[in-house]
Tab-separated table of C-alpha atoms in Angstrom:
chain	number	residue	atom	x	y	z
A	1	MET	CA	-7.063	25.800	-145.421
A	2	ASN	CA	-6.370	24.959	-141.852
A	3	TYR	CA	-2.797	23.704	-141.560
A	4	LYS	CA	-3.590	21.964	-138.305
A	5	SER	CA	-6.037	19.629	-139.991
A	6	ILE	CA	-3.461	18.377	-142.538
A	7	PRO	CA	-1.705	15.971	-140.172
A	8	LEU	CA	-5.055	14.585	-139.054
A	9	ALA	CA	-6.217	14.151	-142.660
A	10	ALA	CA	-2.923	12.502	-143.621
A	11	ALA	CA	-3.168	10.117	-140.707
A	12	LEU	CA	-6.732	9.150	-141.666
A	13	ALA	CA	-5.754	8.696	-145.326
A	14	PHE	CA	-2.783	6.545	-144.373
A	15	ALA	CA	-4.913	4.388	-142.055
A	16	SER	CA	-7.670	3.910	-144.594
A	17	SER	CA	-5.241	3.105	-147.411
A	18	ALA	CA	-3.538	0.481	-145.213
A	19	ALA	CA	-6.903	-1.063	-144.423
A	20	PHE	CA	-7.821	-1.339	-148.103
A	21	ALA	CA	-4.371	-2.292	-149.381
A	22	GLY	CA	-4.755	-5.934	-148.532
A	23	ASN	CA	-6.819	-8.060	-146.268
A	24	VAL	CA	-4.500	-9.682	-143.740
A	25	THR	CA	-6.009	-12.968	-142.489
A	26	GLU	CA	-4.652	-15.767	-140.412
A	27	PRO	CA	-3.097	-18.464	-142.617
A	28	ALA	CA	-5.037	-21.703	-142.875
A	29	ALA	CA	-3.763	-24.320	-140.447
A	30	GLU	CA	-1.846	-27.188	-141.990
A	31	PRO	CA	-3.771	-30.446	-141.585
A	32	THR	CA	-2.254	-32.589	-138.861
A	33	LEU	CA	-1.483	-36.138	-139.936
A	34	ALA	CA	-2.133	-38.727	-137.257
A	35	PRO	CA	0.522	-41.437	-136.970
A	36	ALA	CA	-0.463	-44.725	-138.565
A	37	ALA	CA	-1.756	-47.370	-136.204
A	38	PRO	CA	0.887	-50.006	-135.490
A	39	VAL	CA	0.477	-53.073	-137.652
A	40	ALA	CA	-0.152	-56.244	-135.672
A	41	PRO	CA	2.576	-58.788	-136.371
A	42	ALA	CA	1.337	-61.371	-138.826
A	43	THR	CA	1.374	-64.997	-137.746
A	44	PRO	CA	1.662	-67.840	-140.243
A	45	ASN	CA	-1.401	-69.645	-141.482
A	46	TRP	CA	-1.553	-73.227	-140.167
A	47	THR	CA	-4.442	-74.378	-142.373
A	48	GLY	CA	-3.570	-77.423	-144.457
A	49	PHE	CA	-2.396	-81.021	-144.548
A	50	TYR	CA	0.908	-82.241	-143.121
A	51	VAL	CA	3.015	-85.433	-143.184
A	52	GLY	CA	6.228	-86.230	-141.383
A	53	GLY	CA	8.095	-88.371	-138.931
A	54	GLN	CA	8.844	-88.541	-135.220
A	55	LEU	CA	11.418	-90.187	-132.974
A	56	GLY	CA	11.739	-90.441	-129.220
A	57	TYR	CA	11.612	-92.484	-126.061
A	58	ALA	CA	8.847	-94.576	-124.472
A	59	ASN	CA	8.523	-95.819	-120.902
A	60	VAL	CA	5.989	-98.624	-120.325
A	61	ASP	CA	4.761	-99.730	-116.879
A	62	THR	CA	2.239	-102.363	-115.817
A	63	ASN	CA	0.532	-103.455	-112.613
A	64	THR	CA	2.518	-106.726	-112.757
A	65	ALA	CA	5.926	-106.839	-111.067
A	66	GLY	CA	8.820	-107.030	-113.513
A	67	VAL	CA	6.643	-106.442	-116.595
A	68	ASP	CA	7.866	-103.047	-117.727
A	69	GLY	CA	10.407	-101.555	-120.080
A	70	ASP	CA	11.637	-98.563	-122.017
A	71	ASP	CA	13.264	-97.979	-125.382
A	72	PHE	CA	13.250	-95.865	-128.524
A	73	ILE	CA	10.028	-95.353	-130.449
A	74	GLY	CA	9.383	-93.603	-133.758
A	75	GLY	CA	7.237	-93.521	-136.844
A	76	ILE	CA	5.149	-91.472	-139.229
A	77	VAL	CA	2.525	-88.760	-138.726
A	78	ALA	CA	-0.140	-87.203	-140.943
A	79	GLY	CA	-3.017	-84.832	-140.371
A	80	TYR	CA	-4.857	-81.618	-141.090
A	81	ASP	CA	-4.930	-78.315	-139.181
A	82	TYR	CA	-7.379	-75.428	-139.442
A	83	ASP	CA	-6.309	-71.901	-138.480
A	84	LEU	CA	-8.999	-69.890	-136.634
A	85	GLY	CA	-6.919	-66.737	-136.095
A	86	ASN	CA	-5.178	-67.021	-132.723
A	87	TRP	CA	-6.274	-70.651	-132.312
A	88	VAL	CA	-5.616	-73.786	-134.357
A	89	VAL	CA	-7.592	-77.046	-134.288
A	90	GLY	CA	-6.867	-80.259	-136.132
A	91	GLY	CA	-6.823	-84.011	-136.331
A	92	GLY	CA	-4.178	-86.534	-137.200
A	93	LEU	CA	-2.897	-90.098	-137.271
A	94	ASP	CA	0.378	-91.452	-135.841
A	95	TYR	CA	1.932	-94.870	-136.394
A	96	ASP	CA	5.000	-95.680	-134.275
A	97	PHE	CA	7.324	-98.659	-134.569
A	98	ALA	CA	8.821	-99.992	-131.340
A	99	ASP	CA	10.772	-102.869	-129.832
A	100	ILE	CA	10.133	-102.375	-126.119
A	101	ASN	CA	10.896	-105.520	-124.100
A	102	LEU	CA	8.552	-105.810	-121.094
A	103	GLY	CA	10.757	-107.913	-118.818
A	104	GLY	CA	10.611	-110.946	-121.115
A	105	ALA	CA	6.791	-111.230	-120.819
A	106	ALA	CA	6.060	-109.439	-124.095
A	107	THR	CA	7.421	-106.868	-126.515
A	108	VAL	CA	5.550	-103.762	-127.638
A	109	GLU	CA	5.931	-103.706	-131.420
A	110	ASN	CA	3.865	-100.712	-132.549
A	111	VAL	CA	1.420	-98.028	-131.430
A	112	PHE	CA	-1.313	-96.409	-133.523
A	113	ARG	CA	-3.060	-93.153	-132.556
A	114	ALA	CA	-6.020	-91.163	-133.896
A	115	LYS	CA	-5.810	-87.729	-132.339
A	116	LEU	CA	-7.482	-84.372	-132.001
A	117	ARG	CA	-5.526	-81.303	-131.036
A	118	GLY	CA	-6.162	-77.662	-130.309
A	119	GLY	CA	-3.739	-74.917	-129.471
A	120	TYR	CA	-2.815	-71.258	-129.254
A	121	LYS	CA	-0.418	-69.539	-131.672
A	122	ILE	CA	2.664	-67.876	-130.192
A	123	GLY	CA	4.475	-66.075	-133.006
A	124	ASN	CA	5.536	-68.800	-135.444
A	125	GLY	CA	4.790	-71.515	-132.881
A	126	LEU	CA	1.788	-73.485	-131.700
A	127	LEU	CA	1.367	-74.604	-128.081
A	128	TYR	CA	-1.282	-77.329	-128.037
A	129	ALA	CA	-3.089	-80.043	-126.089
A	130	THR	CA	-4.012	-83.359	-127.669
A	131	ALA	CA	-6.037	-86.476	-126.855
A	132	GLY	CA	-7.528	-89.463	-128.607
A	133	TYR	CA	-7.626	-93.177	-129.316
A	134	ALA	CA	-4.581	-95.457	-129.084
A	135	ASN	CA	-3.950	-99.082	-130.032
A	136	ALA	CA	-0.831	-100.953	-128.870
A	137	ASP	CA	0.320	-104.213	-130.442
A	138	THR	CA	2.586	-106.777	-128.747
A	139	ASP	CA	4.158	-110.027	-129.890
A	140	VAL	CA	2.582	-112.186	-127.137
A	141	LEU	CA	-0.473	-110.411	-125.735
A	142	SER	CA	-1.847	-109.386	-129.154
A	143	ASN	CA	-3.227	-105.812	-129.192
A	144	ASP	CA	-5.622	-103.667	-127.225
A	145	ASP	CA	-7.368	-100.308	-127.376
A	146	GLY	CA	-6.804	-97.438	-125.001
A	147	TYR	CA	-6.561	-93.678	-124.897
A	148	PHE	CA	-3.922	-90.983	-124.569
A	149	VAL	CA	-3.664	-87.351	-123.479
A	150	GLY	CA	-0.775	-84.975	-123.870
A	151	ALA	CA	0.684	-81.661	-124.937
A	152	GLY	CA	3.204	-80.351	-127.410
A	153	TYR	CA	4.804	-77.412	-129.135
A	154	GLU	CA	5.364	-77.050	-132.882
A	155	HIS	CA	7.340	-74.261	-134.573
A	156	LEU	CA	7.108	-73.283	-138.249
A	157	LEU	CA	10.635	-72.805	-139.567
A	158	THR	CA	9.126	-72.016	-142.981
A	159	GLN	CA	5.509	-72.080	-144.181
A	160	GLN	CA	6.213	-75.622	-145.453
A	161	PHE	CA	8.289	-77.175	-142.635
A	162	SER	CA	7.895	-77.384	-138.868
A	163	LEU	CA	9.752	-78.939	-135.939
A	164	GLY	CA	8.192	-79.785	-132.604
A	165	GLY	CA	8.058	-81.938	-129.527
A	166	GLU	CA	5.265	-83.869	-127.842
A	167	VAL	CA	4.686	-85.684	-124.551
A	168	LEU	CA	1.877	-88.256	-124.378
A	169	TYR	CA	0.480	-90.390	-121.556
A	170	HIS	CA	-1.251	-93.638	-122.685
A	171	GLU	CA	-3.465	-95.975	-120.718
A	172	PHE	CA	-4.636	-99.507	-121.579
A	173	ASP	CA	-6.793	-101.070	-118.838
A	174	ASN	CA	-7.024	-104.890	-118.645
A	175	PHE	CA	-4.831	-105.316	-121.727
A	176	ASN	CA	-6.539	-107.824	-124.056
A	177	SER	CA	-8.490	-109.270	-121.070
A	178	THR	CA	-5.277	-110.454	-119.363
A	179	GLY	CA	-5.853	-108.469	-116.170
A	180	ILE	CA	-2.708	-106.444	-116.878
A	181	ASP	CA	-3.110	-102.666	-116.784
A	182	VAL	CA	-0.587	-100.870	-118.962
A	183	ASP	CA	0.386	-97.217	-119.001
A	184	ALA	CA	3.049	-95.652	-121.168
A	185	THR	CA	4.635	-92.231	-121.501
A	186	THR	CA	6.284	-91.123	-124.725
A	187	PHE	CA	8.560	-88.140	-125.421
A	188	GLN	CA	9.094	-87.482	-129.119
A	189	VAL	CA	10.453	-84.856	-131.489
A	190	ARG	CA	8.814	-84.498	-134.881
A	191	GLY	CA	9.338	-82.849	-138.220
A	192	THR	CA	6.496	-82.231	-140.661
A	193	PHE	CA	6.116	-80.999	-144.215
A	194	ARG	CA	2.996	-78.873	-144.697
A	195	PHE	CA	1.040	-78.303	-147.886
């Protein structure tokens, strides 16, 4: 036996035994979990009926010198809203009681409105525009039909109760065929119960 070949044979045996002793493979990569997409903040659902009350201030002007006035105004509101996602549309009725003395010529006693509104949701609030039919009743000049336009903001304190404010501009041309043109601006705060 050749003693010089022993180290070579031992080296080959050691190498082959290491190769067959176990198969060393790269460990499987751990699956990477992607972070969850951020959840969009939920906004309340405005769909449903509402009833409530409002109180504020009215300023009435006419095209006749000295026939104008301002005072408190307030009443009841009712309506229905429909939630379209980011937008809300609806319709409603307002009936306001008043006692606005127009320089001794007449007194505005009440105002009725049939309105449409549409607005954009901002968190728990609704910023909206509104317009519709108005009827004003006086003690001397009877009543007449007109229109109004305006804007408001309503905020849901709970899903069942909201507080808001509204500014409306009203116009009544040739009030009850008297030749008197009447315009009025109202600023009111309102509270509504929703169901």
